[in-house]
Structures are given as C-alpha cells and as structure tokens.
C-alpha cells in the first residue's frame, strides 16, 4: 500500500522553520548587541531551519520514492524526533551564548540523537521496501545522517576550547562535514527528482545513473576534505573539495538538461538554481583559497568569509525555494487552493531573486563598507520577504475554501 503524505497543518512540522527564520531576522536587526553574531546567524539557518527542514522533507520524499506502507506510530515518532532536534538546537544556542559548555554538549547530543534516530528509520525503511527506481536518493539521506553526528561532536569540542594550532583545522572540518555532508548530500539527493517535478517536466534519461555514480564520489570527497583538514594537509583538503565539485558536475548534466528542456520560470526554481550556482562558485574559490593559503589560520579566515555567502546564497535560497514549492502542496485542499498559495509565494519572485543575488555579489566585491552594508540589508530584505508571503499564501489558500463553501451553499460553482 502506498503511503499518503500528511496533509494540512501540523504544528511541530510546519512552525519551527518559520520560528527559526523569524529569530534570524531578529538577530540580524539586533546584531550590534548580540555576542558572536556571525556564529549565531549561521547556526540559526543551518542547524535550526535547514536541519528541521531536512528531517521533515527527507522523510516525506523517502515515503514517496520507496512506496512503503504507513507504520503504526509513524507520525508520533517523527514528532518526537523533531521535538528532540529543536530542543537540542535551542540548547546549543543557549549554551554557546551563555558560555556553559555542558548545556552546549547536551544540545549537540540531542541534535545528533535525533538525526541518528532519523537515519536509522530511513535505513530500515530502505531495507524493507521493494526495489525502487530512485532508492539512491534515500541512500544520500542515510549518508548525510552519518555525517551530522560527527559534525556535532566537533562543534561541541570547539565550544569547549582547543589550542590555537588545532582550532582552525577542527573548525574547517566541522564546517565541511556539516555543509557538504549533512546539508549538501541531502540537497543533491533530493533535487535528482524534485528539480524536474518543480519544472513540470519528465526526468531526463540517465538521471538515476548519474546520481548513483556521483554518490561514492561525493562521500569520498567529504572524507578526504575532512581528513586533510584534521591532519593539517591543505592540499589534501583542497583536493577533497575538487573531488566534491567533480561529484556535483556528474549530477549537474541531467540537471542542466532538464532546465534546457523546460526553463525555470518561477521563484522556487530560480531560487534553487541561484543557490546551486553560489555553492559551486564558492567551492571553486574555497579550493583555490585553501591550496594557496600560507597557514590554516589564513585558510580558516577564507572559509569564514565564504561561509557568509554560502549561508544566504546557497542554504537560504535553496531552503526558501524548496519551501515555496512544497508548502502549498503539503497544505493541500485541492488544485484551487494549491494554485492560490503558489501565486502568492511567487509574488515579486524575479525582483527578489535579483535583489538577493545582486546584493550578495556586491558584498563580495571590493566596494566601500557603507555600500556593502546597504547591499547586505537588501539581501536580508529579499530573503525575509518569504515570511509575510508565506502567511498571505496560507490566508489565500483558506480563502479559496471559504469561497467554495459559500458557492456550494448558494447552489452555484465558484468562479
């Protein structure tokens, strides 16, 4: 029996991402008065919003791709994992801001536990399912779940404190594992099937084969990058990043072929495409920067600078693009309600894409500080516009239900 995705509003599934994004906007506005603002901005997006979205949507796509039957208590278990994850993220944030390491470590353990629990469930589901064409996507998810606990341990270790000679190497490893492993593998695996769905076209030939072949390349590249950083071998770490780019290039061919067949024409598709371009571009710059750095301190500084572009350019744009497409579908209510929500979330899409990406590009160029600050404000505004549009899309969707009910009561079809 096929598993039907949960439709309608589910607070523990639907609210945390919005709350983390609202928290992010608050921190941006209050950043002069916040301790470690850069760390907080990065972790509110990646550890809070993105990690919650990964747990929700990787489960959603695993169910759809494997065609597995619903299990008793499935929703209860998923709610428990999401609750554990978000409590863990909150403890990490509180622990770091208050400099109480035991709170930070407890939060990191909770986050790792939630992800391991999630990964174990996906692995069991994969083994029990009948052979499925795109089961490789679920393997991407399981591998991503194996990387996050390692990143969590390294993060907790960094919060405890390390000698200067080790700090930058461990910080680089922590970032590589979480960005390329936990987040990168999940996104790549998902887009194999989500990208043509968003473009409303069929999969091109070779998509599954490309994803299968790229999988070991990407996983090996992450291990090489992390191993090179921990051992202090800059060239090895740079080679690992180049290997990751090679894996991305392998899955990019069917991705580009799909876009050539049906061009992106909506905010969700343009946002995801822009995010992937920022990922590829920053990784090229990072590989060169690590290979040519005079020391790990310099390599760490270069990674830190690039992370401030990876988070809004890659992570935020992919997250908001995916949510703009997926939220109306999951809210459900029929084609009319879905179309109404989609129309609202697509408002000003082209303008938002231009503002965010032009602003990020200006911030990356050697303009005066005041101009870059103004451009950064435009970037934040372009991304934050998603939040009121999300609220308006829900209102528009519900208004369609009211319209249908009123029309039915009046004995006529809605216009």
Tab-separated table of C-alpha atoms in Angstrom:
chain	number	residue	atom	x	y	z
A	1	UNK	CA	0.000	0.000	0.000
A	2	UNK	CA	1.317	3.481	-0.822
A	3	UNK	CA	1.959	5.861	2.000
A	4	UNK	CA	-0.108	9.017	1.702
A	5	UNK	CA	1.737	12.161	2.770
A	6	UNK	CA	0.312	14.019	5.762
A	7	UNK	CA	-1.721	16.984	4.528
A	8	UNK	CA	-2.908	20.064	6.334
A	9	UNK	CA	-1.359	21.989	9.213
A	10	UNK	CA	0.935	20.069	11.564
A	11	UNK	CA	2.439	22.499	14.112
A	12	UNK	CA	5.558	20.537	15.012
A	13	UNK	CA	6.315	20.011	11.346
A	14	UNK	CA	5.361	23.405	9.946
A	15	UNK	CA	6.148	26.018	12.625
A	16	UNK	CA	9.805	25.516	13.675
A	17	UNK	CA	11.342	26.567	10.347
A	18	UNK	CA	9.285	29.754	10.413
A	19	UNK	CA	10.266	30.437	14.043
A	20	UNK	CA	13.961	29.902	13.302
A	21	UNK	CA	13.740	32.268	10.327
A	22	UNK	CA	11.955	34.908	12.414
A	23	UNK	CA	14.687	34.522	15.046
A	24	UNK	CA	17.249	35.035	12.306
A	25	UNK	CA	15.654	38.325	11.237
A	26	UNK	CA	15.568	39.486	14.874
A	27	UNK	CA	19.269	38.671	15.313
A	28	UNK	CA	20.134	40.498	12.073
A	29	UNK	CA	18.365	43.611	13.346
A	30	UNK	CA	19.949	43.325	16.799
A	31	UNK	CA	23.386	42.071	15.760
A	32	UNK	CA	25.363	45.017	17.225
A	33	UNK	CA	24.082	43.970	20.663
A	34	UNK	CA	24.462	40.176	20.261
A	35	UNK	CA	27.530	38.190	21.257
A	36	UNK	CA	29.056	36.003	18.479
A	37	UNK	CA	26.554	37.305	15.886
A	38	UNK	CA	28.160	35.547	12.895
A	39	UNK	CA	28.124	32.172	14.648
A	40	UNK	CA	24.517	32.724	15.698
A	41	UNK	CA	23.353	33.735	12.205
A	42	UNK	CA	24.987	30.692	10.631
A	43	UNK	CA	23.601	28.226	13.165
A	44	UNK	CA	20.063	29.633	13.209
A	45	UNK	CA	19.933	28.952	9.465
A	46	UNK	CA	21.895	25.716	9.150
A	47	UNK	CA	21.374	23.974	12.491
A	48	UNK	CA	17.887	25.359	13.102
A	49	UNK	CA	15.874	25.992	9.936
A	50	UNK	CA	17.745	23.777	7.454
A	51	UNK	CA	18.171	20.785	9.799
A	52	UNK	CA	14.489	20.821	10.723
A	53	UNK	CA	13.552	21.018	7.043
A	54	UNK	CA	15.883	18.108	6.255
A	55	UNK	CA	14.228	15.870	8.853
A	56	UNK	CA	10.765	16.767	7.569
A	57	UNK	CA	11.307	16.600	3.820
A	58	UNK	CA	13.765	13.717	3.601
A	59	UNK	CA	11.130	11.623	5.371
A	60	UNK	CA	8.469	12.953	3.002
A	61	UNK	CA	10.483	12.051	-0.102
A	62	UNK	CA	11.625	8.696	1.256
A	63	UNK	CA	7.988	7.741	1.777
A	64	UNK	CA	7.081	8.805	-1.754
A	65	UNK	CA	10.062	7.212	-3.513
A	66	UNK	CA	10.031	3.879	-1.676
A	67	UNK	CA	6.214	3.458	-1.773
A	68	UNK	CA	6.291	1.961	1.709
A	69	UNK	CA	3.179	1.244	3.759
A	70	UNK	CA	2.437	3.514	6.746
A	71	UNK	CA	3.576	2.185	10.096
A	72	UNK	CA	1.742	2.449	13.389
A	73	UNK	CA	3.062	5.358	15.413
A	74	UNK	CA	4.955	6.808	12.454
A	75	UNK	CA	3.734	10.357	12.991
A	76	UNK	CA	4.323	10.097	16.740
A	77	UNK	CA	7.932	9.019	16.200
A	78	UNK	CA	8.537	11.782	13.678
A	79	UNK	CA	7.122	14.356	16.084
A	80	UNK	CA	9.422	13.064	18.842
A	81	UNK	CA	12.469	13.364	16.562
A	82	UNK	CA	11.546	16.889	15.525
A	83	UNK	CA	10.990	17.902	19.135
A	84	UNK	CA	14.330	16.397	20.188
A	85	UNK	CA	16.123	18.145	17.330
A	86	UNK	CA	14.681	21.582	18.046
A	87	UNK	CA	15.246	21.331	21.797
A	88	UNK	CA	18.828	20.331	21.018
A	89	UNK	CA	19.360	23.307	18.714
A	90	UNK	CA	17.915	25.651	21.330
A	91	UNK	CA	20.256	24.210	23.986
A	92	UNK	CA	23.263	24.629	21.676
A	93	UNK	CA	22.389	28.291	21.083
A	94	UNK	CA	21.778	28.971	24.787
A	95	UNK	CA	24.932	27.094	25.801
A	96	UNK	CA	27.192	28.968	23.388
A	97	UNK	CA	25.731	32.389	24.214
A	98	UNK	CA	25.967	31.735	27.967
A	99	UNK	CA	29.378	30.005	27.737
A	100	UNK	CA	28.037	26.960	29.619
A	101	UNK	CA	29.657	24.014	27.852
A	102	UNK	CA	27.538	21.300	29.489
A	103	UNK	CA	24.404	22.904	28.025
A	104	UNK	CA	26.085	23.107	24.607
A	105	UNK	CA	27.213	19.479	24.789
A	106	UNK	CA	23.751	18.316	25.864
A	107	UNK	CA	22.202	20.167	22.953
A	108	UNK	CA	24.719	18.724	20.485
A	109	UNK	CA	23.987	15.224	21.808
A	110	UNK	CA	20.236	15.797	21.382
A	111	UNK	CA	20.698	17.009	17.801
A	112	UNK	CA	22.937	14.044	16.977
A	113	UNK	CA	20.499	11.635	18.627
A	114	UNK	CA	17.556	12.963	16.623
A	115	UNK	CA	19.488	12.655	13.358
A	116	UNK	CA	20.790	9.150	14.142
A	117	UNK	CA	17.235	8.087	15.015
A	118	UNK	CA	16.008	9.588	11.747
A	119	UNK	CA	18.775	7.920	9.721
A	120	UNK	CA	18.147	4.538	11.331
A	121	UNK	CA	14.464	4.819	10.420
A	122	UNK	CA	15.310	5.652	6.814
A	123	UNK	CA	17.753	2.738	6.610
A	124	UNK	CA	15.158	0.317	7.974
A	125	UNK	CA	12.607	1.692	5.544
A	126	UNK	CA	15.072	1.276	2.679
A	127	UNK	CA	15.764	-2.348	3.567
A	128	UNK	CA	12.092	-3.275	3.956
A	129	UNK	CA	10.936	-1.585	0.747
A	130	UNK	CA	10.642	-3.278	-2.608
A	131	UNK	CA	13.248	-2.245	-5.190
A	132	UNK	CA	12.537	1.341	-6.239
A	133	UNK	CA	13.969	3.277	-9.134
A	134	UNK	CA	15.237	6.220	-7.092
A	135	UNK	CA	16.129	4.449	-3.854
A	136	UNK	CA	19.567	6.028	-4.311
A	137	UNK	CA	18.059	9.290	-3.037
A	138	UNK	CA	17.345	7.641	0.311
A	139	UNK	CA	20.971	6.432	0.400
A	140	UNK	CA	22.021	10.071	0.111
A	141	UNK	CA	19.820	10.813	3.125
A	142	UNK	CA	21.253	7.959	5.190
A	143	UNK	CA	24.825	9.015	4.389
A	144	UNK	CA	24.003	12.609	5.342
A	145	UNK	CA	22.690	11.361	8.687
A	146	UNK	CA	26.029	9.643	9.302
A	147	UNK	CA	27.946	12.910	8.855
A	148	UNK	CA	25.905	15.179	11.120
A	149	UNK	CA	26.785	13.423	14.438
A	150	UNK	CA	30.473	13.754	13.596
A	151	UNK	CA	29.963	17.455	12.915
A	152	UNK	CA	28.052	17.795	16.193
A	153	UNK	CA	30.901	16.224	18.187
A	154	UNK	CA	33.417	18.539	16.518
A	155	UNK	CA	31.177	21.533	17.194
A	156	UNK	CA	30.884	20.662	20.883
A	157	UNK	CA	34.656	20.206	21.023
A	158	UNK	CA	35.166	23.658	19.533
A	159	UNK	CA	32.802	25.146	22.119
A	160	UNK	CA	34.883	23.538	24.898
A	161	UNK	CA	38.024	25.178	23.543
A	162	UNK	CA	41.097	23.961	21.684
A	163	UNK	CA	44.701	25.145	21.325
A	164	UNK	CA	45.175	27.654	18.515
A	165	UNK	CA	47.051	25.168	16.334
A	166	UNK	CA	44.064	22.818	16.355
A	167	UNK	CA	41.158	25.229	16.406
A	168	UNK	CA	41.162	26.264	12.737
A	169	UNK	CA	41.655	22.702	11.488
A	170	UNK	CA	38.804	21.327	13.590
A	171	UNK	CA	36.578	24.304	12.695
A	172	UNK	CA	37.266	23.706	8.988
A	173	UNK	CA	36.438	20.002	9.378
A	174	UNK	CA	33.248	20.826	11.290
A	175	UNK	CA	32.089	23.206	8.551
A	176	UNK	CA	32.992	20.826	5.704
A	177	UNK	CA	31.177	17.864	7.237
A	178	UNK	CA	28.017	19.826	8.007
A	179	UNK	CA	27.866	21.905	4.818
A	180	UNK	CA	28.968	19.284	2.304
A	181	UNK	CA	27.793	16.168	4.123
A	182	UNK	CA	24.671	16.835	6.159
A	183	UNK	CA	23.248	19.607	4.001
A	184	UNK	CA	24.923	19.071	0.623
A	185	UNK	CA	24.187	15.356	0.259
A	186	UNK	CA	20.557	15.830	1.272
A	187	UNK	CA	20.005	18.632	-1.225
A	188	UNK	CA	21.749	16.860	-4.102
A	189	UNK	CA	19.857	13.623	-3.476
A	190	UNK	CA	16.519	15.433	-3.283
A	191	UNK	CA	16.966	17.536	-6.408
A	192	UNK	CA	17.513	14.463	-8.580
A	193	UNK	CA	13.734	14.007	-8.612
A	194	UNK	CA	12.440	17.312	-7.196
A	195	UNK	CA	14.030	19.523	-9.872
A	196	UNK	CA	12.118	18.068	-12.860
A	197	UNK	CA	8.972	17.956	-10.726
A	198	UNK	CA	9.289	21.672	-9.980
A	199	UNK	CA	9.842	22.399	-13.676
A	200	UNK	CA	6.823	20.221	-14.517
A	201	UNK	CA	8.695	18.050	-16.958
A	202	UNK	CA	9.802	14.445	-17.016
A	203	UNK	CA	13.138	13.116	-15.824
A	204	UNK	CA	15.834	13.040	-18.479
A	205	UNK	CA	17.480	9.740	-19.285
A	206	UNK	CA	20.486	8.998	-17.135
A	207	UNK	CA	19.351	10.914	-14.034
A	208	UNK	CA	19.297	7.857	-11.790
A	209	UNK	CA	22.601	6.557	-13.182
A	210	UNK	CA	24.281	9.934	-12.638
A	211	UNK	CA	23.051	10.085	-9.042
A	212	UNK	CA	24.267	6.524	-8.401
A	213	UNK	CA	27.728	7.206	-9.825
A	214	UNK	CA	28.126	10.548	-8.082
A	215	UNK	CA	27.198	9.183	-4.653
A	216	UNK	CA	30.519	7.446	-3.784
A	217	UNK	CA	32.463	10.347	-5.319
A	218	UNK	CA	30.727	12.878	-3.089
A	219	UNK	CA	31.009	10.771	0.077
A	220	UNK	CA	34.701	10.046	-0.553
A	221	UNK	CA	35.374	13.706	-1.282
A	222	UNK	CA	33.847	14.760	2.045
A	223	UNK	CA	36.002	12.206	3.876
A	224	UNK	CA	39.139	13.395	2.053
A	225	UNK	CA	38.362	17.049	2.800
A	226	UNK	CA	37.767	16.313	6.486
A	227	UNK	CA	40.818	14.061	6.733
A	228	UNK	CA	43.047	16.645	5.064
A	229	UNK	CA	41.838	19.371	7.423
A	230	UNK	CA	42.271	17.291	10.592
A	231	UNK	CA	45.750	16.160	9.562
A	232	UNK	CA	46.784	19.671	8.599
A	233	UNK	CA	47.268	18.846	4.902
A	234	UNK	CA	45.930	21.822	2.979
A	235	UNK	CA	46.479	20.329	-0.471
A	236	UNK	CA	44.625	17.158	0.526
A	237	UNK	CA	41.691	19.223	1.813
A	238	UNK	CA	41.697	21.240	-1.420
A	239	UNK	CA	41.725	18.018	-3.454
A	240	UNK	CA	38.733	16.822	-1.446
A	241	UNK	CA	36.810	19.980	-2.349
A	242	UNK	CA	37.743	19.493	-6.010
A	243	UNK	CA	36.501	15.915	-5.735
A	244	UNK	CA	33.204	17.196	-4.354
A	245	UNK	CA	32.913	19.580	-7.302
A	246	UNK	CA	33.533	16.601	-9.585
A	247	UNK	CA	30.631	14.750	-7.977
A	248	UNK	CA	28.422	17.808	-8.386
A	249	UNK	CA	29.398	18.011	-12.054
A	250	UNK	CA	28.295	14.397	-12.525
A	251	UNK	CA	24.756	15.118	-11.321
A	252	UNK	CA	24.736	18.535	-12.996
A	253	UNK	CA	24.481	17.097	-16.513
A	254	UNK	CA	20.904	15.758	-16.187
A	255	UNK	CA	20.054	18.802	-14.029
A	256	UNK	CA	21.114	21.175	-16.819
A	257	UNK	CA	19.473	19.028	-19.494
A	258	UNK	CA	16.194	19.230	-17.592
A	259	UNK	CA	16.475	23.030	-17.353
A	260	UNK	CA	17.190	23.282	-21.071
A	261	UNK	CA	14.083	21.237	-21.825
A	262	UNK	CA	11.890	23.374	-19.524
A	263	UNK	CA	13.412	26.663	-18.399
A	264	UNK	CA	12.945	27.883	-14.807
A	265	UNK	CA	10.092	30.387	-14.724
A	266	UNK	CA	9.059	30.746	-11.082
A	267	UNK	CA	10.570	31.964	-7.833
A	268	UNK	CA	11.144	28.436	-6.421
A	269	UNK	CA	13.058	27.201	-9.484
A	270	UNK	CA	15.138	30.362	-9.905
A	271	UNK	CA	15.921	30.450	-6.188
A	272	UNK	CA	17.198	26.865	-6.172
A	273	UNK	CA	19.199	27.392	-9.356
A	274	UNK	CA	20.804	30.539	-7.925
A	275	UNK	CA	21.614	28.673	-4.705
A	276	UNK	CA	23.400	25.891	-6.557
A	277	UNK	CA	25.413	28.412	-8.566
A	278	UNK	CA	26.558	30.029	-5.323
A	279	UNK	CA	27.533	26.607	-3.962
A	280	UNK	CA	29.645	25.740	-6.998
A	281	UNK	CA	31.228	29.187	-7.185
A	282	UNK	CA	32.165	29.378	-3.513
A	283	UNK	CA	33.604	25.852	-3.551
A	284	UNK	CA	35.853	26.753	-6.500
A	285	UNK	CA	37.084	29.831	-4.642
A	286	UNK	CA	37.497	27.808	-1.428
A	287	UNK	CA	39.549	25.082	-3.119
A	288	UNK	CA	41.922	27.694	-4.518
A	289	UNK	CA	41.974	29.600	-1.224
A	290	UNK	CA	42.832	26.535	0.862
A	291	UNK	CA	45.508	25.317	-1.555
A	292	UNK	CA	47.248	28.698	-1.663
A	293	UNK	CA	46.835	29.739	1.995
A	294	UNK	CA	50.064	30.294	3.899
A	295	UNK	CA	48.630	28.670	7.040
A	296	UNK	CA	45.487	27.126	8.461
A	297	UNK	CA	44.710	30.443	10.117
A	298	UNK	CA	44.518	32.015	6.661
A	299	UNK	CA	42.566	29.057	5.273
A	300	UNK	CA	40.114	29.363	8.178
A	301	UNK	CA	39.680	33.088	7.555
A	302	UNK	CA	38.919	32.395	3.904
A	303	UNK	CA	36.369	29.732	4.825
A	304	UNK	CA	34.774	32.118	7.321
A	305	UNK	CA	34.445	34.814	4.669
A	306	UNK	CA	32.946	32.399	2.159
A	307	UNK	CA	30.529	30.958	4.713
A	308	UNK	CA	28.848	34.352	4.933
A	309	UNK	CA	27.994	33.911	1.239
A	310	UNK	CA	27.209	30.198	1.396
A	311	UNK	CA	24.569	30.658	4.088
A	312	UNK	CA	22.363	33.254	2.330
A	313	UNK	CA	23.435	32.414	-1.222
A	314	UNK	CA	23.231	28.635	-1.077
A	315	UNK	CA	21.456	27.442	2.079
A	316	UNK	CA	18.801	30.144	2.413
A	317	UNK	CA	17.929	30.332	-1.287
A	318	UNK	CA	17.614	26.563	-1.679
A	319	UNK	CA	15.575	26.311	1.520
A	320	UNK	CA	13.173	29.122	0.600
A	321	UNK	CA	12.877	27.931	-2.995
A	322	UNK	CA	12.012	24.401	-1.905
A	323	UNK	CA	9.538	25.593	0.737
A	324	UNK	CA	7.863	27.927	-1.737
A	325	UNK	CA	7.120	24.904	-3.906
A	326	UNK	CA	6.444	22.268	-1.249
A	327	UNK	CA	4.371	24.115	1.363
A	328	UNK	CA	1.311	24.686	-0.894
A	329	UNK	CA	1.414	21.039	-1.966
A	330	UNK	CA	1.551	19.704	1.579
A	331	UNK	CA	-1.090	22.088	2.862
A	332	UNK	CA	-3.310	20.528	0.204
A	333	UNK	CA	-7.003	21.259	-0.128
A	334	UNK	CA	-7.262	20.626	-3.850
A	335	UNK	CA	-5.827	22.232	-7.001
A	336	UNK	CA	-7.601	25.565	-6.499
A	337	UNK	CA	-6.157	26.089	-3.019
A	338	UNK	CA	-2.690	24.979	-4.110
A	339	UNK	CA	-2.690	27.384	-7.065
A	340	UNK	CA	-3.824	30.246	-4.845
A	341	UNK	CA	-0.974	29.633	-2.397
A	342	UNK	CA	1.563	29.257	-5.205
A	343	UNK	CA	0.531	32.559	-6.787
A	344	UNK	CA	1.125	34.412	-3.534
A	345	UNK	CA	4.506	32.797	-2.842
A	346	UNK	CA	5.612	33.686	-6.373
A	347	UNK	CA	4.848	37.400	-5.966
A	348	UNK	CA	7.788	39.607	-6.828
A	349	UNK	CA	9.836	36.487	-7.469
A	350	UNK	CA	12.053	37.944	-10.174
A	351	UNK	CA	12.680	41.106	-8.143
A	352	UNK	CA	13.545	39.105	-5.019
A	353	UNK	CA	15.981	36.922	-6.948
A	354	UNK	CA	17.714	39.970	-8.465
A	355	UNK	CA	17.888	41.838	-5.139
A	356	UNK	CA	19.342	38.886	-3.224
A	357	UNK	CA	21.897	37.784	-5.779
A	358	UNK	CA	22.967	41.227	-6.967
A	359	UNK	CA	23.291	42.261	-3.340
A	360	UNK	CA	25.422	39.233	-2.476
A	361	UNK	CA	27.626	39.823	-5.500
A	362	UNK	CA	28.105	43.463	-4.488
A	363	UNK	CA	29.051	42.348	-0.963
A	364	UNK	CA	31.683	40.048	-2.453
A	365	UNK	CA	33.273	42.871	-4.464
A	366	UNK	CA	35.662	45.495	-3.022
A	367	UNK	CA	33.091	48.259	-2.658
A	368	UNK	CA	33.227	50.729	0.250
A	369	UNK	CA	31.903	49.367	3.523
A	370	UNK	CA	28.801	51.579	3.545
A	371	UNK	CA	27.705	50.347	0.117
A	372	UNK	CA	28.249	46.730	1.128
A	373	UNK	CA	26.207	47.285	4.297
A	374	UNK	CA	23.319	48.692	2.244
A	375	UNK	CA	23.542	45.749	-0.163
A	376	UNK	CA	23.523	43.320	2.782
A	377	UNK	CA	20.340	44.963	4.046
A	378	UNK	CA	18.730	44.428	0.631
A	379	UNK	CA	19.787	40.757	0.724
A	380	UNK	CA	18.176	40.276	4.131
A	381	UNK	CA	15.025	42.059	2.952
A	382	UNK	CA	14.802	39.971	-0.211
A	383	UNK	CA	15.060	36.746	1.773
A	384	UNK	CA	12.849	37.876	4.666
A	385	UNK	CA	10.017	38.698	2.227
A	386	UNK	CA	9.273	34.971	2.257
A	387	UNK	CA	7.822	35.168	5.772
A	388	UNK	CA	4.900	37.574	5.143
A	389	UNK	CA	4.280	35.928	1.773
A	390	UNK	CA	4.032	32.546	3.494
A	391	UNK	CA	1.398	33.918	5.866
A	392	UNK	CA	-0.502	35.527	2.979
A	393	UNK	CA	-0.338	32.277	0.972
A	394	UNK	CA	-1.986	30.368	3.821
A	395	UNK	CA	-4.694	33.035	4.023
A	396	UNK	CA	-5.225	32.845	0.246
A	397	UNK	CA	-5.481	29.064	0.399
A	398	UNK	CA	-8.073	29.181	3.171
A	399	UNK	CA	-9.992	31.930	1.375
A	400	UNK	CA	-10.477	29.542	-1.528
A	401	UNK	CA	-12.066	27.016	0.833
A	402	UNK	CA	-14.426	29.702	2.138
A	403	UNK	CA	-15.259	30.722	-1.428
A	404	UNK	CA	-16.034	27.130	-2.425
A	405	UNK	CA	-18.190	26.592	0.665
A	406	UNK	CA	-20.127	29.817	0.050
A	407	UNK	CA	-20.647	28.955	-3.603
A	408	UNK	CA	-21.844	25.471	-2.704
A	409	UNK	CA	-24.279	26.890	-0.170
A	410	UNK	CA	-25.579	29.241	-2.841
A	411	UNK	CA	-26.040	26.404	-5.282
A	412	UNK	CA	-23.530	27.600	-7.844
A	413	UNK	CA	-19.954	26.839	-8.808
A	414	UNK	CA	-17.252	29.272	-7.717
A	415	UNK	CA	-15.812	31.492	-10.403
